[in-house]
PDB file of C-alpha atoms in Angstrom:
ATOM      1  CA  UNK A   1      26.353  -3.387 -24.698  1.00 53.00           C
ATOM      2  CA  UNK A   2      26.566  -6.962 -23.451  1.00 62.00           C
ATOM      3  CA  UNK A   3      30.185  -6.280 -22.573  1.00 63.00           C
ATOM      4  CA  UNK A   4      29.163  -3.653 -20.036  1.00 65.00           C
ATOM      5  CA  UNK A   5      26.042  -5.495 -18.835  1.00 74.00           C
ATOM      6  CA  UNK A   6      26.698  -9.251 -18.638  1.00 79.00           C
ATOM      7  CA  UNK A   7      23.808 -11.618 -18.201  1.00 80.00           C
ATOM      8  CA  UNK A   8      24.133 -11.754 -14.404  1.00 81.00           C
ATOM      9  CA  UNK A   9      23.681  -7.961 -14.381  1.00 85.00           C
ATOM     10  CA  UNK A  10      21.082  -7.619 -17.153  1.00 83.00           C
ATOM     11  CA  UNK A  11      18.552 -10.079 -15.776  1.00 86.00           C
ATOM     12  CA  UNK A  12      18.310  -8.640 -12.209  1.00 87.00           C
ATOM     13  CA  UNK A  13      18.414  -5.093 -13.604  1.00 88.00           C
ATOM     14  CA  UNK A  14      15.500  -5.645 -15.978  1.00 89.00           C
ATOM     15  CA  UNK A  15      13.544  -7.634 -13.383  1.00 88.00           C
ATOM     16  CA  UNK A  16      13.846  -5.075 -10.575  1.00 90.00           C
ATOM     17  CA  UNK A  17      13.132  -2.233 -13.003  1.00 90.00           C
ATOM     18  CA  UNK A  18       9.839  -3.912 -13.909  1.00 88.00           C
ATOM     19  CA  UNK A  19       9.106  -4.509 -10.228  1.00 87.00           C
ATOM     20  CA  UNK A  20       9.832  -0.866  -9.371  1.00 89.00           C
ATOM     21  CA  UNK A  21       7.497   0.357 -12.115  1.00 88.00           C
ATOM     22  CA  UNK A  22       4.712  -1.909 -10.856  1.00 85.00           C
ATOM     23  CA  UNK A  23       5.181  -0.668  -7.284  1.00 85.00           C
ATOM     24  CA  UNK A  24       5.103   2.930  -8.509  1.00 84.00           C
ATOM     25  CA  UNK A  25       1.947   2.680 -10.605  1.00 85.00           C
ATOM     26  CA  UNK A  26      -0.078   0.261  -8.418  1.00 85.00           C
ATOM     27  CA  UNK A  27      -1.676   1.815  -5.337  1.00 78.00           C
ATOM     28  CA  UNK A  28      -1.274  -0.873  -2.676  1.00 75.00           C
ATOM     29  CA  UNK A  29      -1.336   1.319   0.434  1.00 74.00           C
ATOM     30  CA  UNK A  30       1.220   0.493   3.132  1.00 74.00           C
ATOM     31  CA  UNK A  31       1.821  -3.035   1.816  1.00 80.00           C
ATOM     32  CA  UNK A  32       4.101  -3.951  -1.102  1.00 83.00           C
ATOM     33  CA  UNK A  33       2.164  -4.612  -4.298  1.00 82.00           C
ATOM     34  CA  UNK A  34       3.317  -8.242  -4.427  1.00 82.00           C
ATOM     35  CA  UNK A  35       1.711  -8.827  -1.008  1.00 83.00           C
ATOM     36  CA  UNK A  36      -1.425  -6.753  -1.506  1.00 83.00           C
ATOM     37  CA  UNK A  37      -2.080  -8.251  -4.945  1.00 85.00           C
ATOM     38  CA  UNK A  38      -0.883 -11.856  -5.481  1.00 85.00           C
ATOM     39  CA  UNK A  39      -1.501 -11.401  -9.207  1.00 88.00           C
ATOM     40  CA  UNK A  40       1.425  -8.954  -9.272  1.00 85.00           C
ATOM     41  CA  UNK A  41       3.736 -11.704  -8.004  1.00 87.00           C
ATOM     42  CA  UNK A  42       2.507 -13.994 -10.776  1.00 90.00           C
ATOM     43  CA  UNK A  43       3.093 -11.243 -13.333  1.00 90.00           C
ATOM     44  CA  UNK A  44       6.643 -10.693 -12.061  1.00 88.00           C
ATOM     45  CA  UNK A  45       7.316 -14.427 -12.224  1.00 90.00           C
ATOM     46  CA  UNK A  46       6.111 -14.401 -15.836  1.00 92.00           C
ATOM     47  CA  UNK A  47       8.346 -11.414 -16.611  1.00 90.00           C
ATOM     48  CA  UNK A  48      11.343 -13.225 -15.108  1.00 90.00           C
ATOM     49  CA  UNK A  49      10.637 -16.338 -17.199  1.00 93.00           C
ATOM     50  CA  UNK A  50      10.354 -14.220 -20.357  1.00 92.00           C
ATOM     51  CA  UNK A  51      13.669 -12.454 -19.602  1.00 90.00           C
ATOM     52  CA  UNK A  52      15.432 -15.776 -19.034  1.00 91.00           C
ATOM     53  CA  UNK A  53      13.899 -17.247 -22.197  1.00 92.00           C
ATOM     54  CA  UNK A  54      15.038 -14.254 -24.262  1.00 90.00           C
ATOM     55  CA  UNK A  55      18.556 -14.571 -22.868  1.00 87.00           C
ATOM     56  CA  UNK A  56      18.644 -18.274 -23.752  1.00 91.00           C
ATOM     57  CA  UNK A  57      17.384 -17.557 -27.278  1.00 90.00           C
ATOM     58  CA  UNK A  58      19.878 -14.710 -27.727  1.00 87.00           C
ATOM     59  CA  UNK A  59      22.742 -16.911 -26.524  1.00 86.00           C
ATOM     60  CA  UNK A  60      21.727 -19.754 -28.857  1.00 89.00           C
ATOM     61  CA  UNK A  61      21.379 -17.346 -31.794  1.00 89.00           C
ATOM     62  CA  UNK A  62      24.845 -15.917 -31.083  1.00 84.00           C
ATOM     63  CA  UNK A  63      26.357 -19.396 -31.076  1.00 85.00           C
ATOM     64  CA  UNK A  64      24.698 -20.215 -34.409  1.00 89.00           C
ATOM     65  CA  UNK A  65      25.956 -16.966 -35.943  1.00 86.00           C
ATOM     66  CA  UNK A  66      29.494 -17.681 -34.694  1.00 81.00           C
ATOM     67  CA  UNK A  67      29.408 -21.114 -36.306  1.00 85.00           C
ATOM     68  CA  UNK A  68      28.316 -19.611 -39.629  1.00 87.00           C
ATOM     69  CA  UNK A  69      31.140 -17.020 -39.607  1.00 85.00           C
ATOM     70  CA  UNK A  70      34.435 -17.513 -41.365  1.00 87.00           C
ATOM     71  CA  UNK A  71      37.561 -17.655 -39.165  1.00 86.00           C
ATOM     72  CA  UNK A  72      38.462 -14.128 -40.299  1.00 87.00           C
ATOM     73  CA  UNK A  73      35.044 -12.784 -39.344  1.00 84.00           C
ATOM     74  CA  UNK A  74      35.218 -14.450 -35.951  1.00 81.00           C
ATOM     75  CA  UNK A  75      38.662 -13.007 -35.343  1.00 84.00           C
ATOM     76  CA  UNK A  76      37.444  -9.499 -36.255  1.00 81.00           C
ATOM     77  CA  UNK A  77      34.430  -9.860 -34.005  1.00 80.00           C
ATOM     78  CA  UNK A  78      36.619 -10.934 -31.075  1.00 80.00           C
ATOM     79  CA  UNK A  79      38.979  -8.010 -31.746  1.00 78.00           C
ATOM     80  CA  UNK A  80      36.098  -5.521 -31.624  1.00 74.00           C
ATOM     81  CA  UNK A  81      34.697  -7.094 -28.464  1.00 74.00           C
ATOM     82  CA  UNK A  82      38.085  -6.850 -26.719  1.00 75.00           C
ATOM     83  CA  UNK A  83      38.820  -3.252 -27.660  1.00 75.00           C
ATOM     84  CA  UNK A  84      39.494  -0.869 -24.739  1.00 78.00           C
ATOM     85  CA  UNK A  85      36.455   1.204 -23.894  1.00 74.00           C
ATOM     86  CA  UNK A  86      38.101   4.394 -25.150  1.00 72.00           C
ATOM     87  CA  UNK A  87      38.746   2.753 -28.527  1.00 75.00           C
ATOM     88  CA  UNK A  88      35.186   1.646 -29.174  1.00 76.00           C
ATOM     89  CA  UNK A  89      34.032   3.693 -32.198  1.00 79.00           C
ATOM     90  CA  UNK A  90      30.951   5.162 -30.506  1.00 78.00           C
ATOM     91  CA  UNK A  91      32.855   6.104 -27.333  1.00 80.00           C
ATOM     92  CA  UNK A  92      35.813   7.416 -29.311  1.00 81.00           C
ATOM     93  CA  UNK A  93      33.594   9.680 -31.452  1.00 85.00           C
ATOM     94  CA  UNK A  94      31.721  10.946 -28.378  1.00 85.00           C
ATOM     95  CA  UNK A  95      34.938  11.816 -26.549  1.00 83.00           C
ATOM     96  CA  UNK A  96      36.239  13.580 -29.624  1.00 82.00           C
ATOM     97  CA  UNK A  97      33.114  15.740 -29.851  1.00 85.00           C
ATOM     98  CA  UNK A  98      33.258  16.599 -26.156  1.00 86.00           C
ATOM     99  CA  UNK A  99      36.974  17.404 -26.010  1.00 84.00           C
ATOM    100  CA  UNK A 100      38.077  18.276 -29.579  1.00 83.00           C
ATOM    101  CA  UNK A 101      41.530  17.004 -28.755  1.00 80.00           C
ATOM    102  CA  UNK A 102      44.160  16.844 -31.446  1.00 79.00           C
ATOM    103  CA  UNK A 103      46.192  13.663 -31.928  1.00 78.00           C
ATOM    104  CA  UNK A 104      49.918  13.914 -31.374  1.00 79.00           C
ATOM    105  CA  UNK A 105      50.513  13.591 -35.099  1.00 79.00           C
ATOM    106  CA  UNK A 106      48.510  16.789 -35.706  1.00 81.00           C
ATOM    107  CA  UNK A 107      50.008  18.946 -32.942  1.00 79.00           C
ATOM    108  CA  UNK A 108      52.020  20.950 -35.484  1.00 81.00           C
ATOM    109  CA  UNK A 109      48.745  22.527 -36.640  1.00 82.00           C
ATOM    110  CA  UNK A 110      48.138  24.206 -33.249  1.00 81.00           C
ATOM    111  CA  UNK A 111      51.731  24.884 -32.251  1.00 84.00           C
ATOM    112  CA  UNK A 112      52.392  28.536 -31.324  1.00 84.00           C
ATOM    113  CA  UNK A 113      55.501  30.396 -32.280  1.00 81.00           C
ATOM    114  CA  UNK A 114      56.816  30.302 -28.736  1.00 79.00           C
ATOM    115  CA  UNK A 115      59.761  28.332 -27.521  1.00 79.00           C
ATOM    116  CA  UNK A 116      60.815  28.170 -23.876  1.00 82.00           C
ATOM    117  CA  UNK A 117      64.041  26.199 -23.668  1.00 83.00           C
ATOM    118  CA  UNK A 118      62.675  23.676 -26.102  1.00 81.00           C
ATOM    119  CA  UNK A 119      59.184  23.633 -24.585  1.00 84.00           C
ATOM    120  CA  UNK A 120      56.533  24.447 -27.167  1.00 82.00           C
ATOM    121  CA  UNK A 121      53.056  25.941 -26.443  1.00 84.00           C
ATOM    122  CA  UNK A 122      49.910  24.559 -28.061  1.00 82.00           C
ATOM    123  CA  UNK A 123      46.865  26.667 -28.912  1.00 82.00           C
ATOM    124  CA  UNK A 124      44.228  24.177 -27.744  1.00 81.00           C
ATOM    125  CA  UNK A 125      40.588  25.230 -27.733  1.00 82.00           C
ATOM    126  CA  UNK A 126      38.564  24.959 -24.558  1.00 86.00           C
ATOM    127  CA  UNK A 127      36.802  21.578 -24.415  1.00 89.00           C
ATOM    128  CA  UNK A 128      33.205  21.898 -25.708  1.00 89.00           C
ATOM    129  CA  UNK A 129      31.832  20.218 -22.567  1.00 91.00           C
ATOM    130  CA  UNK A 130      33.411  22.986 -20.467  1.00 92.00           C
ATOM    131  CA  UNK A 131      32.132  25.724 -22.791  1.00 92.00           C
ATOM    132  CA  UNK A 132      28.588  24.320 -22.772  1.00 92.00           C
ATOM    133  CA  UNK A 133      28.660  24.073 -18.985  1.00 94.00           C
ATOM    134  CA  UNK A 134      29.815  27.689 -18.764  1.00 96.00           C
ATOM    135  CA  UNK A 135      26.970  28.800 -21.052  1.00 95.00           C
ATOM    136  CA  UNK A 136      24.522  26.817 -18.895  1.00 96.00           C
ATOM    137  CA  UNK A 137      25.674  28.661 -15.748  1.00 97.00           C
ATOM    138  CA  UNK A 138      25.121  32.000 -17.505  1.00 97.00           C
ATOM    139  CA  UNK A 139      21.588  31.005 -18.525  1.00 97.00           C
ATOM    140  CA  UNK A 140      20.887  29.753 -14.992  1.00 96.00           C
ATOM    141  CA  UNK A 141      22.128  32.996 -13.445  1.00 96.00           C
ATOM    142  CA  UNK A 142      19.848  35.072 -15.697  1.00 96.00           C
ATOM    143  CA  UNK A 143      16.813  32.941 -14.762  1.00 94.00           C
ATOM    144  CA  UNK A 144      17.755  33.046 -11.061  1.00 93.00           C
ATOM    145  CA  UNK A 145      18.196  36.825 -11.150  1.00 93.00           C
ATOM    146  CA  UNK A 146      14.841  37.312 -12.845  1.00 93.00           C
ATOM    147  CA  UNK A 147      12.887  34.982 -10.563  1.00 90.00           C
ATOM    148  CA  UNK A 148      14.272  35.976  -7.168  1.00 89.00           C
ATOM    149  CA  UNK A 149      15.383  39.578  -7.627  1.00 88.00           C
ATOM    150  CA  UNK A 150      13.048  41.009 -10.265  1.00 90.00           C
ATOM    151  CA  UNK A 151       9.808  39.055  -9.882  1.00 89.00           C
ATOM    152  CA  UNK A 152       9.854  38.451  -6.108  1.00 86.00           C
ATOM    153  CA  UNK A 153      10.242  34.690  -5.986  1.00 87.00           C
ATOM    154  CA  UNK A 154      10.178  33.078  -2.538  1.00 88.00           C
ATOM    155  CA  UNK A 155      13.532  32.517  -0.898  1.00 87.00           C
ATOM    156  CA  UNK A 156      14.292  29.402   1.151  1.00 88.00           C
ATOM    157  CA  UNK A 157      12.954  30.851   4.402  1.00 91.00           C
ATOM    158  CA  UNK A 158       9.665  31.902   2.773  1.00 90.00           C
ATOM    159  CA  UNK A 159       9.300  28.506   1.102  1.00 91.00           C
ATOM    160  CA  UNK A 160       9.874  26.811   4.466  1.00 94.00           C
ATOM    161  CA  UNK A 161       7.274  29.004   6.181  1.00 94.00           C
ATOM    162  CA  UNK A 162       4.691  28.216   3.501  1.00 93.00           C
ATOM    163  CA  UNK A 163       5.407  24.494   3.658  1.00 94.00           C
ATOM    164  CA  UNK A 164       5.144  24.523   7.446  1.00 96.00           C
ATOM    165  CA  UNK A 165       1.840  26.396   7.231  1.00 95.00           C
ATOM    166  CA  UNK A 166       0.492  23.825   4.763  1.00 95.00           C
ATOM    167  CA  UNK A 167       1.743  20.974   6.962  1.00 94.00           C
ATOM    168  CA  UNK A 168       0.105  22.509  10.043  1.00 94.00           C
ATOM    169  CA  UNK A 169      -3.166  22.894   8.151  1.00 93.00           C
ATOM    170  CA  UNK A 170      -2.983  19.252   7.076  1.00 91.00           C
ATOM    171  CA  UNK A 171      -2.349  18.208  10.687  1.00 88.00           C
ATOM    172  CA  UNK A 172      -5.383  20.165  11.875  1.00 86.00           C
ATOM    173  CA  UNK A 173      -7.554  18.589   9.186  1.00 86.00           C
ATOM    174  CA  UNK A 174      -6.282  15.158  10.158  1.00 83.00           C
ATOM    175  CA  UNK A 175      -7.016  15.768  13.818  1.00 75.00           C
ATOM    176  CA  UNK A 176     -10.651  16.537  12.975  1.00 75.00           C
ATOM    177  CA  UNK A 177     -11.163  12.979  11.767  1.00 74.00           C
ATOM    178  CA  UNK A 178      -8.748  11.220  14.134  1.00 75.00           C
ATOM    179  CA  UNK A 179     -10.568  10.599  17.435  1.00 72.00           C
ATOM    180  CA  UNK A 180      -7.476   9.123  19.092  1.00 80.00           C
ATOM    181  CA  UNK A 181      -5.800  12.513  18.786  1.00 78.00           C
ATOM    182  CA  UNK A 182      -8.637  14.072  20.730  1.00 84.00           C
ATOM    183  CA  UNK A 183      -7.670  16.958  23.024  1.00 85.00           C
ATOM    184  CA  UNK A 184      -9.563  18.470  25.951  1.00 88.00           C
ATOM    185  CA  UNK A 185     -10.718  21.522  23.988  1.00 89.00           C
ATOM    186  CA  UNK A 186     -12.418  19.249  21.408  1.00 88.00           C
ATOM    187  CA  UNK A 187     -14.190  17.014  23.923  1.00 92.00           C
ATOM    188  CA  UNK A 188     -18.002  17.105  24.016  1.00 93.00           C
ATOM    189  CA  UNK A 189     -20.481  15.352  26.257  1.00 93.00           C
ATOM    190  CA  UNK A 190     -21.670  12.100  24.683  1.00 93.00           C
ATOM    191  CA  UNK A 191     -25.293  11.160  25.268  1.00 92.00           C
ATOM    192  CA  UNK A 192     -25.703   8.196  22.925  1.00 94.00           C
ATOM    193  CA  UNK A 193     -26.603   5.015  24.815  1.00 94.00           C
ATOM    194  CA  UNK A 194     -23.874   3.071  23.048  1.00 94.00           C
ATOM    195  CA  UNK A 195     -21.193   5.565  24.049  1.00 93.00           C
ATOM    196  CA  UNK A 196     -22.404   5.609  27.646  1.00 94.00           C
ATOM    197  CA  UNK A 197     -22.381   1.800  27.751  1.00 95.00           C
ATOM    198  CA  UNK A 198     -18.852   1.727  26.346  1.00 94.00           C
ATOM    199  CA  UNK A 199     -17.777   4.304  28.928  1.00 93.00           C
ATOM    200  CA  UNK A 200     -19.292   2.188  31.708  1.00 94.00           C
ATOM    201  CA  UNK A 201     -17.381  -0.888  30.528  1.00 95.00           C
ATOM    202  CA  UNK A 202     -14.099   1.037  30.627  1.00 95.00           C
ATOM    203  CA  UNK A 203     -15.020   2.514  34.024  1.00 94.00           C
ATOM    204  CA  UNK A 204     -15.810  -0.945  35.435  1.00 94.00           C
ATOM    205  CA  UNK A 205     -12.469  -2.279  34.181  1.00 94.00           C
ATOM    206  CA  UNK A 206     -10.278   0.544  35.464  1.00 93.00           C
ATOM    207  CA  UNK A 207     -12.015   2.868  37.919  1.00 92.00           C
ATOM    208  CA  UNK A 208     -14.154   0.862  40.344  1.00 91.00           C
ATOM    209  CA  UNK A 209     -11.205  -0.020  42.590  1.00 91.00           C
ATOM    210  CA  UNK A 210     -10.924   3.597  43.705  1.00 90.00           C
ATOM    211  CA  UNK A 211     -14.361   5.094  42.954  1.00 92.00           C
ATOM    212  CA  UNK A 212     -16.693   2.076  43.455  1.00 91.00           C
ATOM    213  CA  UNK A 213     -19.031   0.669  40.852  1.00 91.00           C
ATOM    214  CA  UNK A 214     -21.767   3.161  41.717  1.00 91.00           C
ATOM    215  CA  UNK A 215     -19.327   6.111  41.717  1.00 89.00           C
ATOM    216  CA  UNK A 216     -19.777   6.651  45.461  1.00 90.00           C
ATOM    217  CA  UNK A 217     -16.043   6.922  46.067  1.00 87.00           C
ATOM    218  CA  UNK A 218     -13.518   4.948  48.088  1.00 88.00           C
ATOM    219  CA  UNK A 219      -9.848   5.698  47.830  1.00 89.00           C
ATOM    220  CA  UNK A 220     -10.849   8.233  45.218  1.00 89.00           C
ATOM    221  CA  UNK A 221     -13.509  10.942  45.610  1.00 91.00           C
ATOM    222  CA  UNK A 222     -17.274  10.574  45.156  1.00 90.00           C
ATOM    223  CA  UNK A 223     -18.156  10.981  41.474  1.00 91.00           C
ATOM    224  CA  UNK A 224     -21.929  11.045  41.954  1.00 89.00           C
ATOM    225  CA  UNK A 225     -22.226  14.244  43.992  1.00 89.00           C
ATOM    226  CA  UNK A 226     -21.933  17.876  42.870  1.00 89.00           C
ATOM    227  CA  UNK A 227     -18.481  18.498  44.339  1.00 89.00           C
ATOM    228  CA  UNK A 228     -15.349  18.363  42.237  1.00 91.00           C
ATOM    229  CA  UNK A 229     -11.701  18.879  43.133  1.00 89.00           C
ATOM    230  CA  UNK A 230     -10.512  19.794  39.636  1.00 89.00           C
ATOM    231  CA  UNK A 231     -13.716  20.692  37.861  1.00 88.00           C
ATOM    232  CA  UNK A 232     -16.864  18.863  36.841  1.00 89.00           C
ATOM    233  CA  UNK A 233     -17.143  19.907  33.206  1.00 91.00           C
ATOM    234  CA  UNK A 234     -16.694  17.088  30.696  1.00 93.00           C
ATOM    235  CA  UNK A 235     -13.542  18.771  29.377  1.00 93.00           C
ATOM    236  CA  UNK A 236     -12.112  19.094  32.882  1.00 92.00           C
ATOM    237  CA  UNK A 237     -12.918  15.479  33.756  1.00 93.00           C
ATOM    238  CA  UNK A 238     -11.324  14.368  30.471  1.00 93.00           C
ATOM    239  CA  UNK A 239      -8.177  16.353  31.275  1.00 92.00           C
ATOM    240  CA  UNK A 240      -8.033  14.955  34.810  1.00 92.00           C
ATOM    241  CA  UNK A 241      -8.221  11.361  33.585  1.00 93.00           C
ATOM    242  CA  UNK A 242      -5.709  12.033  30.817  1.00 91.00           C
ATOM    243  CA  UNK A 243      -3.091  13.837  32.902  1.00 90.00           C
ATOM    244  CA  UNK A 244      -3.687  12.359  36.352  1.00 89.00           C
ATOM    245  CA  UNK A 245      -4.475  13.822  39.772  1.00 84.00           C
ATOM    246  CA  UNK A 246      -2.795  16.134  42.228  1.00 81.00           C
ATOM    247  CA  UNK A 247       0.917  15.603  42.742  1.00 78.00           C
ATOM    248  CA  UNK A 248       1.606  13.058  45.447  1.00 73.00           C
ATOM    249  CA  UNK A 249      -1.991  12.081  46.250  1.00 74.00           C
ATOM    250  CA  UNK A 250      -4.037  11.986  43.057  1.00 78.00           C
ATOM    251  CA  UNK A 251      -4.628   9.183  40.620  1.00 88.00           C
ATOM    252  CA  UNK A 252      -2.154   8.312  37.855  1.00 89.00           C
ATOM    253  CA  UNK A 253      -2.441   9.622  34.306  1.00 90.00           C
ATOM    254  CA  UNK A 254      -4.375   7.197  32.118  1.00 92.00           C
ATOM    255  CA  UNK A 255      -3.373   8.558  28.710  1.00 89.00           C
ATOM    256  CA  UNK A 256      -0.898   5.721  28.169  1.00 89.00           C
ATOM    257  CA  UNK A 257      -3.465   3.010  28.948  1.00 91.00           C
ATOM    258  CA  UNK A 258      -6.731   4.407  27.571  1.00 92.00           C
ATOM    259  CA  UNK A 259      -7.247   6.068  24.192  1.00 91.00           C
ATOM    260  CA  UNK A 260      -8.480   9.693  24.222  1.00 91.00           C
ATOM    261  CA  UNK A 261     -11.698   8.702  22.442  1.00 90.00           C
ATOM    262  CA  UNK A 262     -12.390   6.145  25.185  1.00 92.00           C
ATOM    263  CA  UNK A 263     -11.543   8.667  27.916  1.00 93.00           C
ATOM    264  CA  UNK A 264     -14.227  10.922  26.438  1.00 94.00           C
ATOM    265  CA  UNK A 265     -16.727   8.069  26.824  1.00 94.00           C
ATOM    266  CA  UNK A 266     -15.650   7.458  30.430  1.00 94.00           C
ATOM    267  CA  UNK A 267     -15.993  11.171  31.199  1.00 93.00           C
ATOM    268  CA  UNK A 268     -19.503  11.200  29.740  1.00 94.00           C
ATOM    269  CA  UNK A 269     -20.439   8.086  31.724  1.00 94.00           C
ATOM    270  CA  UNK A 270     -19.156   9.661  34.961  1.00 93.00           C
ATOM    271  CA  UNK A 271     -21.387  12.683  34.386  1.00 93.00           C
ATOM    272  CA  UNK A 272     -24.336  10.326  33.879  1.00 92.00           C
ATOM    273  CA  UNK A 273     -23.870   9.286  37.536  1.00 91.00           C
ATOM    274  CA  UNK A 274     -24.763  12.772  38.770  1.00 89.00           C
ATOM    275  CA  UNK A 275     -27.718  12.864  41.131  1.00 84.00           C
ATOM    276  CA  UNK A 276     -27.856   9.104  41.797  1.00 85.00           C
ATOM    277  CA  UNK A 277     -26.755   9.564  45.448  1.00 81.00           C
ATOM    278  CA  UNK A 278     -25.318   6.075  46.083  1.00 87.00           C
ATOM    279  CA  UNK A 279     -25.647   4.659  49.581  1.00 84.00           C
ATOM    280  CA  UNK A 280     -22.702   5.270  51.905  1.00 86.00           C
ATOM    281  CA  UNK A 281     -21.206   7.716  49.432  1.00 86.00           C
ATOM    282  CA  UNK A 282     -17.953   9.380  50.379  1.00 88.00           C
ATOM    283  CA  UNK A 283     -18.158  12.875  51.895  1.00 89.00           C
ATOM    284  CA  UNK A 284     -18.003  15.742  49.385  1.00 87.00           C
ATOM    285  CA  UNK A 285     -14.587  17.056  48.380  1.00 88.00           C
ATOM    286  CA  UNK A 286     -13.705  20.156  46.377  1.00 86.00           C
ATOM    287  CA  UNK A 287     -16.062  22.840  45.098  1.00 87.00           C
ATOM    288  CA  UNK A 288     -19.736  22.588  44.268  1.00 86.00           C
ATOM    289  CA  UNK A 289     -20.518  22.675  40.563  1.00 82.00           C
ATOM    290  CA  UNK A 290     -23.870  23.498  38.998  1.00 69.00           C
ATOM    291  CA  UNK A 291     -25.653  20.257  38.220  1.00 52.00           C
ATOM    292  CA  UNK A 292     -25.608  20.608  34.426  1.00 49.00           C
ATOM    293  CA  UNK A 293     -23.402  17.888  32.895  1.00 47.00           C
ATOM    294  CA  UNK A 294     -23.699  19.302  29.396  1.00 43.00           C
ATOM    295  CA  UNK A 295     -22.260  22.653  30.374  1.00 40.00           C
ATOM    296  CA  UNK A 296     -21.171  22.714  34.006  1.00 40.00           C
ATOM    297  CA  UNK A 297     -19.991  25.884  35.658  1.00 36.00           C
ATOM    298  CA  UNK A 298     -17.941  26.259  38.799  1.00 36.00           C
ATOM    299  CA  UNK A 299     -19.648  27.717  41.806  1.00 34.00           C
ATOM    300  CA  UNK A 300     -16.497  29.290  43.154  1.00 34.00           C
ATOM    301  CA  UNK A 301     -13.619  31.231  41.653  1.00 37.00           C
ATOM    302  CA  UNK A 302     -10.977  28.967  43.165  1.00 37.00           C
ATOM    303  CA  UNK A 303     -11.223  26.231  40.515  1.00 36.00           C
ATOM    304  CA  UNK A 304      -8.946  27.967  38.009  1.00 37.00           C
ATOM    305  CA  UNK A 305      -6.225  28.262  40.656  1.00 34.00           C
ATOM    306  CA  UNK A 306      -6.536  24.576  41.546  1.00 38.00           C
ATOM    307  CA  UNK A 307      -6.442  23.490  37.883  1.00 40.00           C
ATOM    308  CA  UNK A 308      -3.158  25.319  37.412  1.00 40.00           C
ATOM    309  CA  UNK A 309      -1.546  23.266  40.206  1.00 40.00           C
ATOM    310  CA  UNK A 310      -2.299  19.685  39.001  1.00 39.00           C
ATOM    311  CA  UNK A 311      -5.209  17.337  38.054  1.00 42.00           C
ATOM    312  CA  UNK A 312      -7.294  14.931  40.138  1.00 47.00           C
ATOM    313  CA  UNK A 313     -10.749  13.427  39.755  1.00 46.00           C
TER     314      UNK A 313
END
């Protein structure tokens, strides 16, 4: 065995096998086990020292045994170690069992009574490895026939459809607990003081340049009155901030700069400005919406048409 796996192959092979097993059985999350748990690195260092120590002991023992051998025994040992791979007893016996080949000296036993211009024909048996493989294909075909043609097993397309359905279900479950994957249809009005305060901080950092600190409007429309260009429901405001305003004259989409969960807080804060009537507020724009932030309704039927064109605040 040492002939096929010299020491410079054995040591790394054993070491990385141990490391792979540790990584497989230790749950370290996204980090490698040796980083998540420093004790694992110490254990691997100990394993490496033990492997090296065993190799040193084995090498020393082999030298001692060689010194105790007679010259004839050493010569026989060297002969066996230098045998071609096919002549090693274990390999030779295995090949014989798999092929059942006859040596040249025994070919007379399987020679057929045919002669073609001096060319003789041998009655060789099929190699056992080929016969066993043929039997295995027959067994496989019977199982395959039974599963997919008699008992209605799923074919590849049906398996794919089921896996996709499971994956989609997993995605939906993940979205329920992943606020940063929030979509407009899942948005609700936040009323908690902490959420409103967080929304105000985001508004002050990003929105006051166009809508003023009090929401009275400047470059952008007045956010404190009851008139909305693209809808005053929390879902509609969320969508407007996410996707941006009307083509050519609306605000930019903020979905690349602000997380969806934070946009929900900003939308809720904007609705908290309703009814405050800031001084010198910008003239109303858009359609009047019922003053009910929790569930606003559009006062005209034109909102749906405007939403289809493009967003704006």
